[in-house]
Coordinates of C-alpha atoms in Angstrom, one line a residue:
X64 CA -26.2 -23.6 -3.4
X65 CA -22.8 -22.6 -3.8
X66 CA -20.4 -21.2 -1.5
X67 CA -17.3 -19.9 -2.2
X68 CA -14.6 -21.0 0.9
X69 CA -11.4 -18.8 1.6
X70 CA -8.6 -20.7 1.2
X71 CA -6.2 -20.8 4.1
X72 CA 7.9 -20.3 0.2
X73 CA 9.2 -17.5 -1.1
X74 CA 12.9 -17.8 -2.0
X75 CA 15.2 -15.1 0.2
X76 CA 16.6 -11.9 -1.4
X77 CA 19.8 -11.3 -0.3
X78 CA 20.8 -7.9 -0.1
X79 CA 24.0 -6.5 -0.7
X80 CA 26.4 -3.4 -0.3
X81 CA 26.2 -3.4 3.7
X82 CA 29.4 -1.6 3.8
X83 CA 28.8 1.2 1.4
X84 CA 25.6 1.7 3.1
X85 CA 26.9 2.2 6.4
X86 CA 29.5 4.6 5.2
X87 CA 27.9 7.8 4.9
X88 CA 24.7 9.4 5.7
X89 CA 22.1 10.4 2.8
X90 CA 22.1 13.8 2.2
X91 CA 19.4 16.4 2.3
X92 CA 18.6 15.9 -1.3
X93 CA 18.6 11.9 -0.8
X94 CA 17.0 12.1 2.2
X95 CA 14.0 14.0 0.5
X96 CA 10.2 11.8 1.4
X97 CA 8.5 11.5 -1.6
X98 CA 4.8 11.9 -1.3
X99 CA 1.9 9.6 -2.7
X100 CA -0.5 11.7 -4.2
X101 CA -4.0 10.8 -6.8
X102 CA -1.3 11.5 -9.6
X103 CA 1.0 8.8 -9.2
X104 CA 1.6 7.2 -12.7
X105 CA 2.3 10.9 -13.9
X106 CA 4.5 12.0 -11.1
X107 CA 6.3 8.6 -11.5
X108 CA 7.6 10.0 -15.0
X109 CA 8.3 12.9 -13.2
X110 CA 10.5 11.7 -10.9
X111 CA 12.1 9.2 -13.4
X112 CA 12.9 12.1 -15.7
X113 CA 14.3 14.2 -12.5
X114 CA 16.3 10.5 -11.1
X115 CA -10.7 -15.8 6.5
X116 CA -7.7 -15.6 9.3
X117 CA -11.1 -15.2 10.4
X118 CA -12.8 -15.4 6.9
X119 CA -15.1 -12.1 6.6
X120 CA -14.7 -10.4 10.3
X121 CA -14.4 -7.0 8.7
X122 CA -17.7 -7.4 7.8
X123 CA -18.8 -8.3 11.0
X124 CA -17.7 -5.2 12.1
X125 CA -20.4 -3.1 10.7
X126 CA -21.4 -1.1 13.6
X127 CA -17.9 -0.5 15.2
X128 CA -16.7 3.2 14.7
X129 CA -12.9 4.5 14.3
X130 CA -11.0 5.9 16.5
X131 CA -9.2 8.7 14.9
X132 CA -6.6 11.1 16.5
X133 CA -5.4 14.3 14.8
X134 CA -2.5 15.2 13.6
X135 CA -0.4 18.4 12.9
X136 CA 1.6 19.0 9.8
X137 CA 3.9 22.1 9.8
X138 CA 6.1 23.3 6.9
X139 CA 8.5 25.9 6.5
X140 CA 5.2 28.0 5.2
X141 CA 2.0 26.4 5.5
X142 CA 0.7 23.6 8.4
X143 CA -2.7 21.3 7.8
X144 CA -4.7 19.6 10.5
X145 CA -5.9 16.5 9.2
X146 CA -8.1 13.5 11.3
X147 CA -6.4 10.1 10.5
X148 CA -7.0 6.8 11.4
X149 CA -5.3 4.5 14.1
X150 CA -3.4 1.6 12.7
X151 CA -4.8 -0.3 15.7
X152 CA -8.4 0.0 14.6
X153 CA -8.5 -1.0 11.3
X154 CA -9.7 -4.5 11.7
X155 CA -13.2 -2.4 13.0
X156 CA -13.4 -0.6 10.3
X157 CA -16.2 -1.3 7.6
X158 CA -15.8 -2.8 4.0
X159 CA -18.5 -3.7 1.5
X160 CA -17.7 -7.3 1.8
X161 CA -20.5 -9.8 3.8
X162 CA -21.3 -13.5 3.7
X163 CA -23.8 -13.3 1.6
X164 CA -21.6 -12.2 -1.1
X165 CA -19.7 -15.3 -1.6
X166 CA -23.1 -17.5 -1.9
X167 CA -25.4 -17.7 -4.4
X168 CA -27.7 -20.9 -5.9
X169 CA -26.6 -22.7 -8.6
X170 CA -29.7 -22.2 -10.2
X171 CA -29.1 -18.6 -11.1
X172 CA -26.4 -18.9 -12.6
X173 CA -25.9 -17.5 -16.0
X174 CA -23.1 -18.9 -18.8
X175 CA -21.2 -16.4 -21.1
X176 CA -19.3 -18.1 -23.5
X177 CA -16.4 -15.7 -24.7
X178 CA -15.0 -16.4 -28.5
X179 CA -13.4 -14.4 -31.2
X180 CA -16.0 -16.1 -33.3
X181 CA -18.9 -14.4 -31.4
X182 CA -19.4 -14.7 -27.8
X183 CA -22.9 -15.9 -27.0
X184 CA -24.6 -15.9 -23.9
X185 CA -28.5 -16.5 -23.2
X186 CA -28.7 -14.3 -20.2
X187 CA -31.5 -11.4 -21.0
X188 CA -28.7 -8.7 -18.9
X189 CA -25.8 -9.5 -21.6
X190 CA -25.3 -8.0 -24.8
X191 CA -22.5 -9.0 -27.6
X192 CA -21.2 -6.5 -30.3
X193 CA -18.6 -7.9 -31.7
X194 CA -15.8 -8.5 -29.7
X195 CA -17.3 -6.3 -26.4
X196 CA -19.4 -8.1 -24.0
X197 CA -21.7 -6.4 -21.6
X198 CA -23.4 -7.4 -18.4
X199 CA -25.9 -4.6 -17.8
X200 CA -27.9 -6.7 -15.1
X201 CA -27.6 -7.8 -11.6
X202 CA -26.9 -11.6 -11.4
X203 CA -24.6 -14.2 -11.0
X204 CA -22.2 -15.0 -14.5
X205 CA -20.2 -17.9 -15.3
X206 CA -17.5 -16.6 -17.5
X207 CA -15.5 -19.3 -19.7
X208 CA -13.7 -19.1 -23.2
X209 CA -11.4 -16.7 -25.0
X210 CA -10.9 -13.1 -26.4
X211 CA -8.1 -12.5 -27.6
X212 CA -8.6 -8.9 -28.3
X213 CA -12.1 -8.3 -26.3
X214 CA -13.3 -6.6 -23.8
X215 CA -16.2 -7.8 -20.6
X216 CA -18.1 -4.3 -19.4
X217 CA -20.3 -4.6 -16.3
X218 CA -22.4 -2.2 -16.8
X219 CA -25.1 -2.9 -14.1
X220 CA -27.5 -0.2 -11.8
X221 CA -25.9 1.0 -9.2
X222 CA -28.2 -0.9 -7.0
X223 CA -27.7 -4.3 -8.0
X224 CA -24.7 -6.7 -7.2
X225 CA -22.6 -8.7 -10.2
X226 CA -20.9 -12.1 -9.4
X227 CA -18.4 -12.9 -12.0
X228 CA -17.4 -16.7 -12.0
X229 CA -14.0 -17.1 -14.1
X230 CA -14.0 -20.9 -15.3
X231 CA -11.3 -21.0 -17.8
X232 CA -11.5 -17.2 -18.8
X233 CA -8.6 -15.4 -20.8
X234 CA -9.5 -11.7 -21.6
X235 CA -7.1 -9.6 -23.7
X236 CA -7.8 -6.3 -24.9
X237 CA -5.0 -4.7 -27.2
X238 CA -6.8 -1.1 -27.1
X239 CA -7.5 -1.2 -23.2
X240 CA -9.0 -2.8 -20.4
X241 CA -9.1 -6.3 -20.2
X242 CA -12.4 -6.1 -17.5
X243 CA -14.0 -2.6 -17.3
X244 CA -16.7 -2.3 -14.2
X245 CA -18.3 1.0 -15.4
X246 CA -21.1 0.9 -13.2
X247 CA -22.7 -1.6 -10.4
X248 CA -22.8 -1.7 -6.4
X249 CA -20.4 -4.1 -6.2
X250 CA -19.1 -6.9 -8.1
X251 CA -17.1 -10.0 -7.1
X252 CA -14.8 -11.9 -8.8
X253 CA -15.4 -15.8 -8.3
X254 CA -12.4 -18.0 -9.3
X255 CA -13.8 -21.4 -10.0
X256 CA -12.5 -24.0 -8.3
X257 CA -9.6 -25.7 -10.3
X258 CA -9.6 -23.0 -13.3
X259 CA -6.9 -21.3 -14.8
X260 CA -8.0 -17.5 -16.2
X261 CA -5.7 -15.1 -17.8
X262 CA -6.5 -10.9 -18.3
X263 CA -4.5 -8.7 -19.9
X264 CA -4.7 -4.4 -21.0
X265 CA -3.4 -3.1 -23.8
X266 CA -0.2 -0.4 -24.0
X267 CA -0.3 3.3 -24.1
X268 CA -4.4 3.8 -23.8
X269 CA -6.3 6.4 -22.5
X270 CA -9.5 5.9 -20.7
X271 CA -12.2 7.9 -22.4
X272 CA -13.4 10.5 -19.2
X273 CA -11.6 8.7 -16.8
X274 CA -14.7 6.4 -16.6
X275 CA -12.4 3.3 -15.0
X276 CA -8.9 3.4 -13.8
X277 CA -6.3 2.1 -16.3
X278 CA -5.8 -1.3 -15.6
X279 CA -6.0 -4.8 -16.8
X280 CA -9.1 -5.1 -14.4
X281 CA -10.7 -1.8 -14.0
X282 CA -13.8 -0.7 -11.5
X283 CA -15.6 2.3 -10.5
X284 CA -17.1 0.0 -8.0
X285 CA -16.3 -2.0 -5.0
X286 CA -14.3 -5.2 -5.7
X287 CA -14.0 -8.6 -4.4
X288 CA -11.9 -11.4 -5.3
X289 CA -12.5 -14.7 -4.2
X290 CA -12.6 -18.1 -5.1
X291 CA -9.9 -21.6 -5.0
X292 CA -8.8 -21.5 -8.7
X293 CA -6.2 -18.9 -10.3
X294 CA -5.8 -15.6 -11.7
X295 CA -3.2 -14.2 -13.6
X296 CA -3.2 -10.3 -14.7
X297 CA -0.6 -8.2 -16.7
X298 CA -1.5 -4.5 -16.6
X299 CA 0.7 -3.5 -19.8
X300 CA -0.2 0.5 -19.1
X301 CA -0.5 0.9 -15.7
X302 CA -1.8 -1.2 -12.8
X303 CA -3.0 -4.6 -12.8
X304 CA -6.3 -4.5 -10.3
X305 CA -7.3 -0.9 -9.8
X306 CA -10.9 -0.1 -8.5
X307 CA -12.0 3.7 -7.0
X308 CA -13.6 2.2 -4.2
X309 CA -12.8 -0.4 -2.1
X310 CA -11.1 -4.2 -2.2
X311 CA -11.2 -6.8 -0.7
X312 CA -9.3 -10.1 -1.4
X313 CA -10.6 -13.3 0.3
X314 CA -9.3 -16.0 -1.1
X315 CA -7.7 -17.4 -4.6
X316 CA -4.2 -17.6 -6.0
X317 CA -3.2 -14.5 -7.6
X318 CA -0.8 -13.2 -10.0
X319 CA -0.1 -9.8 -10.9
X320 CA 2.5 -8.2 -12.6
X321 CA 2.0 -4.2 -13.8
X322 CA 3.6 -1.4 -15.1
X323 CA 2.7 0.7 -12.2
X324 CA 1.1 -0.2 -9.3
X325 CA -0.2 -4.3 -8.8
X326 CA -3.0 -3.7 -6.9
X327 CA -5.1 -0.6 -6.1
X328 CA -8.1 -0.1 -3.7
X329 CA -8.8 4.0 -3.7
X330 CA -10.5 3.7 -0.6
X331 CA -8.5 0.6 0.7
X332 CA -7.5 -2.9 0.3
X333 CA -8.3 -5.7 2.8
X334 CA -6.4 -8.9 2.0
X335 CA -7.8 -11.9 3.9
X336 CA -6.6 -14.8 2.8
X337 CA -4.8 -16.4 -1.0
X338 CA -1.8 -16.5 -2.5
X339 CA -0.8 -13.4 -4.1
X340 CA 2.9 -12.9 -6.1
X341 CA 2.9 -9.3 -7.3
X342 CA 5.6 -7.8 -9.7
X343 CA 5.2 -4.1 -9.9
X344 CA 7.1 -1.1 -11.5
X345 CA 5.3 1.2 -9.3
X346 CA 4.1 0.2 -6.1
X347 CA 2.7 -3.3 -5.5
X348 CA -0.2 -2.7 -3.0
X349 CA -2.0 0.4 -2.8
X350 CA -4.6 2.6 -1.4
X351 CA -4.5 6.2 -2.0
X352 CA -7.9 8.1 -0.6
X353 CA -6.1 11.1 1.3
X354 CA -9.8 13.1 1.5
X355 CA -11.6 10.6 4.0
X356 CA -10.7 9.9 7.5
X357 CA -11.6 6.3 7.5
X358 CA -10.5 5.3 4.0
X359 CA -6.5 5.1 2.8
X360 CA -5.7 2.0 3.9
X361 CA -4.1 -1.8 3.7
X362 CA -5.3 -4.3 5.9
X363 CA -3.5 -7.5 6.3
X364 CA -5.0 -10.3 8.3
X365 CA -4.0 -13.9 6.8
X366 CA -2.7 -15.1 3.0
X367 CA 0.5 -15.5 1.5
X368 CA 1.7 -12.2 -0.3
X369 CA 5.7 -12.1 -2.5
X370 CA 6.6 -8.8 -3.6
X371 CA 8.8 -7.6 -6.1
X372 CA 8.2 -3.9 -6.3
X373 CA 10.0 -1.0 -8.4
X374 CA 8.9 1.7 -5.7
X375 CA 7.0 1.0 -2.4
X376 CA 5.8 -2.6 -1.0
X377 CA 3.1 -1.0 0.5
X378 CA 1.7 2.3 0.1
X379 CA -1.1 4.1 1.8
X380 CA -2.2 7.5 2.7
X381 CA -4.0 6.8 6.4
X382 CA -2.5 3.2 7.3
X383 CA -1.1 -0.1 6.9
X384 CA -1.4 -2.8 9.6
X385 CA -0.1 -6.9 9.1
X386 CA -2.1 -8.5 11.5
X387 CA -1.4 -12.3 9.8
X388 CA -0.1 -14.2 7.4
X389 CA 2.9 -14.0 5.3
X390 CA 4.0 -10.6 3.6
X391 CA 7.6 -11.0 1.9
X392 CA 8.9 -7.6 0.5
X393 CA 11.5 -9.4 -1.6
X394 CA 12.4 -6.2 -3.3
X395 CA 11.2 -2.0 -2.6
X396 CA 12.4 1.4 -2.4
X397 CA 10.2 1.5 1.3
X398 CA 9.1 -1.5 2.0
X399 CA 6.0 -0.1 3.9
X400 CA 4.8 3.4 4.3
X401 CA 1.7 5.0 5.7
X402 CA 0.5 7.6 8.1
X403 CA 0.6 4.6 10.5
X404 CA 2.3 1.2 10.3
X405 CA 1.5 -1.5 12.9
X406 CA 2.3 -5.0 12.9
X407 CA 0.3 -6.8 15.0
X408 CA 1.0 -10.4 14.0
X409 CA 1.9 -12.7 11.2
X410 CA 5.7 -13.2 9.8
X411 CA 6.5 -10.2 7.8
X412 CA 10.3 -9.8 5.9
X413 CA 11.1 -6.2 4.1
X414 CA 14.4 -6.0 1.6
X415 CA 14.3 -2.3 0.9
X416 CA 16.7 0.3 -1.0
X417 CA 15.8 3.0 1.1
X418 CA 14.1 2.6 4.3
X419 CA 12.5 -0.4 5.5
X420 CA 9.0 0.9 7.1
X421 CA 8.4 4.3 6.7
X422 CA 5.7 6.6 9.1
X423 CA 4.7 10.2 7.5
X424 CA 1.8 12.3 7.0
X425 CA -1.0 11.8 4.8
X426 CA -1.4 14.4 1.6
X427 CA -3.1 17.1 2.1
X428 CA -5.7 18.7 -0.2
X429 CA -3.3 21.4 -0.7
X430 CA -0.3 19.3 -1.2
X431 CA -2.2 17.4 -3.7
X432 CA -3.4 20.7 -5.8
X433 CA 0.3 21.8 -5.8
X434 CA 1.3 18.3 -7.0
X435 CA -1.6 18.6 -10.0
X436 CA -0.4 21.9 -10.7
X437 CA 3.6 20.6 -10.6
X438 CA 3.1 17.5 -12.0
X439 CA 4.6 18.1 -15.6
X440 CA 7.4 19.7 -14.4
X441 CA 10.3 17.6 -12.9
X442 CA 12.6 20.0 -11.2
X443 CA 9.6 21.7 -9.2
X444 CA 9.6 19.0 -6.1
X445 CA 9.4 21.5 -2.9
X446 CA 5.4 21.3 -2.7
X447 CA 5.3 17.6 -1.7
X448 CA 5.0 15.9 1.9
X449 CA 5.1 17.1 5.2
X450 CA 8.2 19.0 7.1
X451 CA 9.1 21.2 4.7
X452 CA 12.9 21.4 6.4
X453 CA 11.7 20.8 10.0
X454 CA 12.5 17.6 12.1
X455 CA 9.0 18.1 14.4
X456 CA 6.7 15.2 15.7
X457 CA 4.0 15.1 12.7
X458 CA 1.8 12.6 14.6
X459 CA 2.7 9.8 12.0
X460 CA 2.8 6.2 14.3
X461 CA 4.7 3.1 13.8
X462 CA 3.3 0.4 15.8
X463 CA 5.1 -2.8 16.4
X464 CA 3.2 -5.2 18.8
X465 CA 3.2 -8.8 17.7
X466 CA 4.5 -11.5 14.9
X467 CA 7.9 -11.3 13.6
X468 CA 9.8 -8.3 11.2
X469 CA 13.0 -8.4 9.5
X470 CA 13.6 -5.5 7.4
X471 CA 17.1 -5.0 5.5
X472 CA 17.6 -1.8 4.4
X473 CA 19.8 0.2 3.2
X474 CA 19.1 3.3 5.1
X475 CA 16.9 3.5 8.0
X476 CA 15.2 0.2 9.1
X477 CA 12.7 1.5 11.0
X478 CA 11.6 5.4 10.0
X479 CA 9.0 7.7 11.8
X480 CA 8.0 11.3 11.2
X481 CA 6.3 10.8 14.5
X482 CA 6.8 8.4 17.4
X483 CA 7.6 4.2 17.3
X484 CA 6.2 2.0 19.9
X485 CA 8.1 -1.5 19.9
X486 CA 5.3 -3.3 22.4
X487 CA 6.0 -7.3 21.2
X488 CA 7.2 -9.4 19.0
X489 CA 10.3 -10.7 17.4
X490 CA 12.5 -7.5 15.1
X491 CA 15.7 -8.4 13.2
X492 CA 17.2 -5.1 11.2
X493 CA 19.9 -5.2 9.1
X494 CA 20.3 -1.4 8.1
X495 CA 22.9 1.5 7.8
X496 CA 24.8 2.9 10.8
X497 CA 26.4 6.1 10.1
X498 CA 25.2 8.4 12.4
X499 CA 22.4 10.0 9.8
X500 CA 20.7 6.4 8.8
X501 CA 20.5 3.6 11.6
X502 CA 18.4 0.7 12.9
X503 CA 15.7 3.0 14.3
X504 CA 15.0 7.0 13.6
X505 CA 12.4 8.6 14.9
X506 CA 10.8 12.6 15.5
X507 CA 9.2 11.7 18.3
X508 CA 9.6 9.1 21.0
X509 CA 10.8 6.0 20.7
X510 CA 9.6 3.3 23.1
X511 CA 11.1 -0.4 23.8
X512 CA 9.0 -2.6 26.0
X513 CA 8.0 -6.4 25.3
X514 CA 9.4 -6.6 22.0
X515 CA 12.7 -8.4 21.2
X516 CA 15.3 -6.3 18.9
X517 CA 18.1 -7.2 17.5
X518 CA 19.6 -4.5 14.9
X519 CA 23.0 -5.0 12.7
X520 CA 23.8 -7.9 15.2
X521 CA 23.7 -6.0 18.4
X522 CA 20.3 -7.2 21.2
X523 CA 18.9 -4.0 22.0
X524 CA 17.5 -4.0 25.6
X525 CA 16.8 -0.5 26.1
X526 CA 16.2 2.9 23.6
X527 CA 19.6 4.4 24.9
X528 CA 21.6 1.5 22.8
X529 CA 20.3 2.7 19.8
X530 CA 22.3 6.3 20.1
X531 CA 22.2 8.6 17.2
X532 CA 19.4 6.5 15.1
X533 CA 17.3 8.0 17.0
X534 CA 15.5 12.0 16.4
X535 CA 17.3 12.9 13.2
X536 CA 18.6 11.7 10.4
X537 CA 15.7 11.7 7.9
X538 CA 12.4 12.7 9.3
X539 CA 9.6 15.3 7.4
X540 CA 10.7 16.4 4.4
X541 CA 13.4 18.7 5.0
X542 CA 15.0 21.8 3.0
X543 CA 12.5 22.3 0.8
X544 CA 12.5 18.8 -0.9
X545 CA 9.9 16.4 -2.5
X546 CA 9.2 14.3 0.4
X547 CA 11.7 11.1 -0.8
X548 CA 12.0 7.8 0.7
X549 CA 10.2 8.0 3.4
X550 CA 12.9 10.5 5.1
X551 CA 13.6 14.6 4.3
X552 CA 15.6 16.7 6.4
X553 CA 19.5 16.8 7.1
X554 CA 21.1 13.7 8.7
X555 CA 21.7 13.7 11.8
X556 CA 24.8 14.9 13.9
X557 CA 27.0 12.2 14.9
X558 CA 26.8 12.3 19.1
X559 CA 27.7 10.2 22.2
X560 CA 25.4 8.7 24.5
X561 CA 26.3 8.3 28.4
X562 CA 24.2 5.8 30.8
X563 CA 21.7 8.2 32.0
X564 CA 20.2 8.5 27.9
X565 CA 21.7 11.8 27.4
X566 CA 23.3 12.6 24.4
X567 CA 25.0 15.5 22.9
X568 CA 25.4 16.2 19.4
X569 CA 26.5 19.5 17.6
X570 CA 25.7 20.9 13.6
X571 CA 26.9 24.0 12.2
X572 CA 23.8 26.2 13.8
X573 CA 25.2 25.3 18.0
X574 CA 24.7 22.4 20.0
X575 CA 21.9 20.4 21.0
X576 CA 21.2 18.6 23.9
X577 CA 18.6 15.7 24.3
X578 CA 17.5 13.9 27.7
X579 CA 16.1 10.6 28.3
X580 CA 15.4 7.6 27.3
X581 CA 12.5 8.0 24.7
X582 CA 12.3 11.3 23.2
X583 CA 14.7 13.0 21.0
X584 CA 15.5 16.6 19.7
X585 CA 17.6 17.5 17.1
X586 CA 18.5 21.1 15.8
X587 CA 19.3 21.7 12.4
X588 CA 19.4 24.5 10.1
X589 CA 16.5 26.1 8.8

């Protein structure tokens, strides 16, 4: 019997241009949150053209239920009432992954021999025509050899479960995917102890009805990817690992680089342990399932994880939560953004361009049928994110209750559409300070108790110290704009804050006053 065991540093980025960051506040334009939506790769252009630590314990959490909370989204014209889920609970929430996944007997193993010769393979579930190879069978498949312009389809029932074992496997397929689940309950990917495997797409291809994502390694079904030896994947088109359900990484040392997003799980992405290094033009990890209220989420609970990303670190609709391990954003827009961001643990570091962790409404269905409808057209950008020019609470929650976060950014460090709770741990921010963008920004309340924060040198020991970074400058998507950033809305007014946490602070609609020590107001024009 063979069991596959989950295995248990990145160079700084410095980051430059404090000054000219702390000089002025974005405007509204600037400011604007852009929205994930299912359309990504296509709104990408758009935009462009416009600008375990506890091995398997999700599984064990089968029974456990989410706790969800609801949360209001109003706009200058429409408002959507959506059930999301808590950043707190996601290590209850259930994945496909269980022990039994990651054993099988050597006895049923099967070999597939790849070749540009003629692949062979004695298995009675694998056909070869010509350079395609297909697995249309449940079963366990050792996987060695090379195409150099190939393809390996699982194919399987939708019942039955496919164990891929990469032992010195190099896929490359000039015309599209390099690894093309069409069909099966799950599959795993098992990286062979000691091996070295190598998958590659092809440039500008289409995926005949959608039938896979487009990426190097492509499923319609839920992925898992374990194993002690290597994998390295360059998605040439698109992403690198994209599957439409759910994914779950346990172990292996894993190397992605992709023209859009690195790694994709539709209905979420549980990392548990490995080495990943991810190079992304889009963003770098991924899930994007705004229709379910359990599923839209990134899960962090041990592994090493470097990022180099061309838009977000992380990006998901319903929630991202670093409960272990190491996760260094070395380069983002947003470093993170969800509905909900919690760290809970681990040593997390975030070098972003725009704002270091970012809290804001899921899509909507509408929001998501007006981006379809937009998509081609690169000036239309009012139908995205929440806000729509308003600076309300819209029940997005940052979470910050354990491990260690430094976050250099060049706007806001630390961004919420709705409230921040800094419970514990150890928060360095290096951001802007100019009375729009600051160290910490919030709609609703902001709360300091039992975590240490320094920001732009300064110890903060109380909410009042943070001033005018707080209830303003860049919440909701404001004046119409496509939700940019993580932020929308004007800046905030530049104000002065006396011992008792009131401050006053005036635009060109009249004055606004705000009292206390962690809530905040601000009026702006409509």
């Amino acid at each position: 019997m063979t069991t596959t065991p989950a295995p248990g540093t990145p160079d700084d980025s410095s980051h430059d241009d404090t000054a000219a960051r702390s000089a002025a506040p974005r405007t509204t334009a600037a400011r604007a949150h852009r929205r994930r939506g299912p359309l990504r790769s296509v709104r990408r252009a758009t935009v462009a053209a416009a600008l375990a630590a506890g091995a398997l314990a999700l599984a064990a959490c089968s029974s456990a239920t989410a706790l969800t909370e609801t949360a209001t989204s109003t706009s200058a014209s429409t408002s959507a009432t959506s059930t999301i889920t808590s950043t707190t609970d996601l290590s209850t929430l259930d994945t496909h992954v269980d022990d039994d996944d990651l054993t099988w007997d050597d006895a049923d193993v099967q070999d597939i021999t790849l070749a540009d010769a003629g692949s062979t393979s004695d298995a009675d579930g694998v056909s070869v025509d010509g350079s395609t190879v297909t697995i249309t069978a449940g079963g366990v498949y050792r996987v060695s050899g090379t195409l150099s312009d190939g393809q390996l389809v699982v194919g399987a029932p939708d019942n039955e479960t496919v164990t891929l074992i990469l032992d010195g496997a190099s896929i490359t397929n000039a015309d599209g995917t390099a690894i093309a689940v069409t069909s099966a309950d799950e599959v795993t990917i098992d990286l062979a102890d000691g091996s070295s495997n190598t998958v590659a797409d092809g440039t500008d291809y289409e995926v005949a009805d959608d039938s896979t994502p487009v990426a190097a390694i492509a499923s319609v079904s839920d992925l898992t990817i374990a194993g002690t030896g290597s994998l390295d994947v360059t998605g040439n088109t698109n992403d690198g690992i994209s599957t439409k359900d759910g994914l779950v990484i346990a172990s292996g040392t894993i190397t992605v680089t992709a023209a859009d997003d690195a790694i994709r799980g539709k209905d979420y992405v549980s990392v548990l342990d490995g080495t990943l290094t991810l190079t992304s033009g889009g963003d770098a990890l991924k899930s994007d399932n705004y229709e379910d209220a359990d599923r839209g989420w990134v899960l962090i609970t041990g592994g090493s994880i470097t990022i180099d990303s061309g838009d977000d670190g992380i990006d998901a609709e319903r929630a991202v939560q670093v409960a272990g391990g190491t996760l260094d954003i070395q380069q983002s827009v947003e470093g993170i953004e969800a509905q909900n961001v919690s760290i809970t643990g681990g040593d997390t570091s975030v070098v972003a361009s725009d704002d270091g962790l970012n809290a804001t409404a899921a899509t909507t269905a509408e929001e998501a049928a007006a981006e379809d409808s937009a998509s081609n057209d690169a000036t239309d950008t009012a139908q995205q994110g929440p806000g729509g020019g308003s600076e309300e609470d819209d029940g997005s929650e940052m979470l910050i209750s354990g491990g260690t976060l430094t976050v250099d950014a060049d706007f806001d460090g630390l961004d919420s559409n709705g409230t921040i709770s800094l419970l514990g741990g150890t928060i360095t921010i290096t951001s802007a300070d100019n009375g729009g963008d600051g160290p910490v920004d919030a709609n609703g309340d902001v709360e300091l108790d039992g975590a240490t924060l320094t920001a732009n040198g300064t110890e903060i020991t109380s909410v009042d110290q943070l001033g005018t970074q707080r209830g303003g400058g860049g919440m909701g998507a404001g004046g119409g704009q496509a939700p940019s950033g993580g932020q929308g809305g004007p800046g905030q007014q530049s104000g002065s804050t006396d011992s008792t946490g009131t401050s006053d602070s005036t635009d060109s609609s009249g004055t606004s006053s705000t009292t206390g020590t962690s809530s905040s107001t601000t009026t702006i024009d409509s």
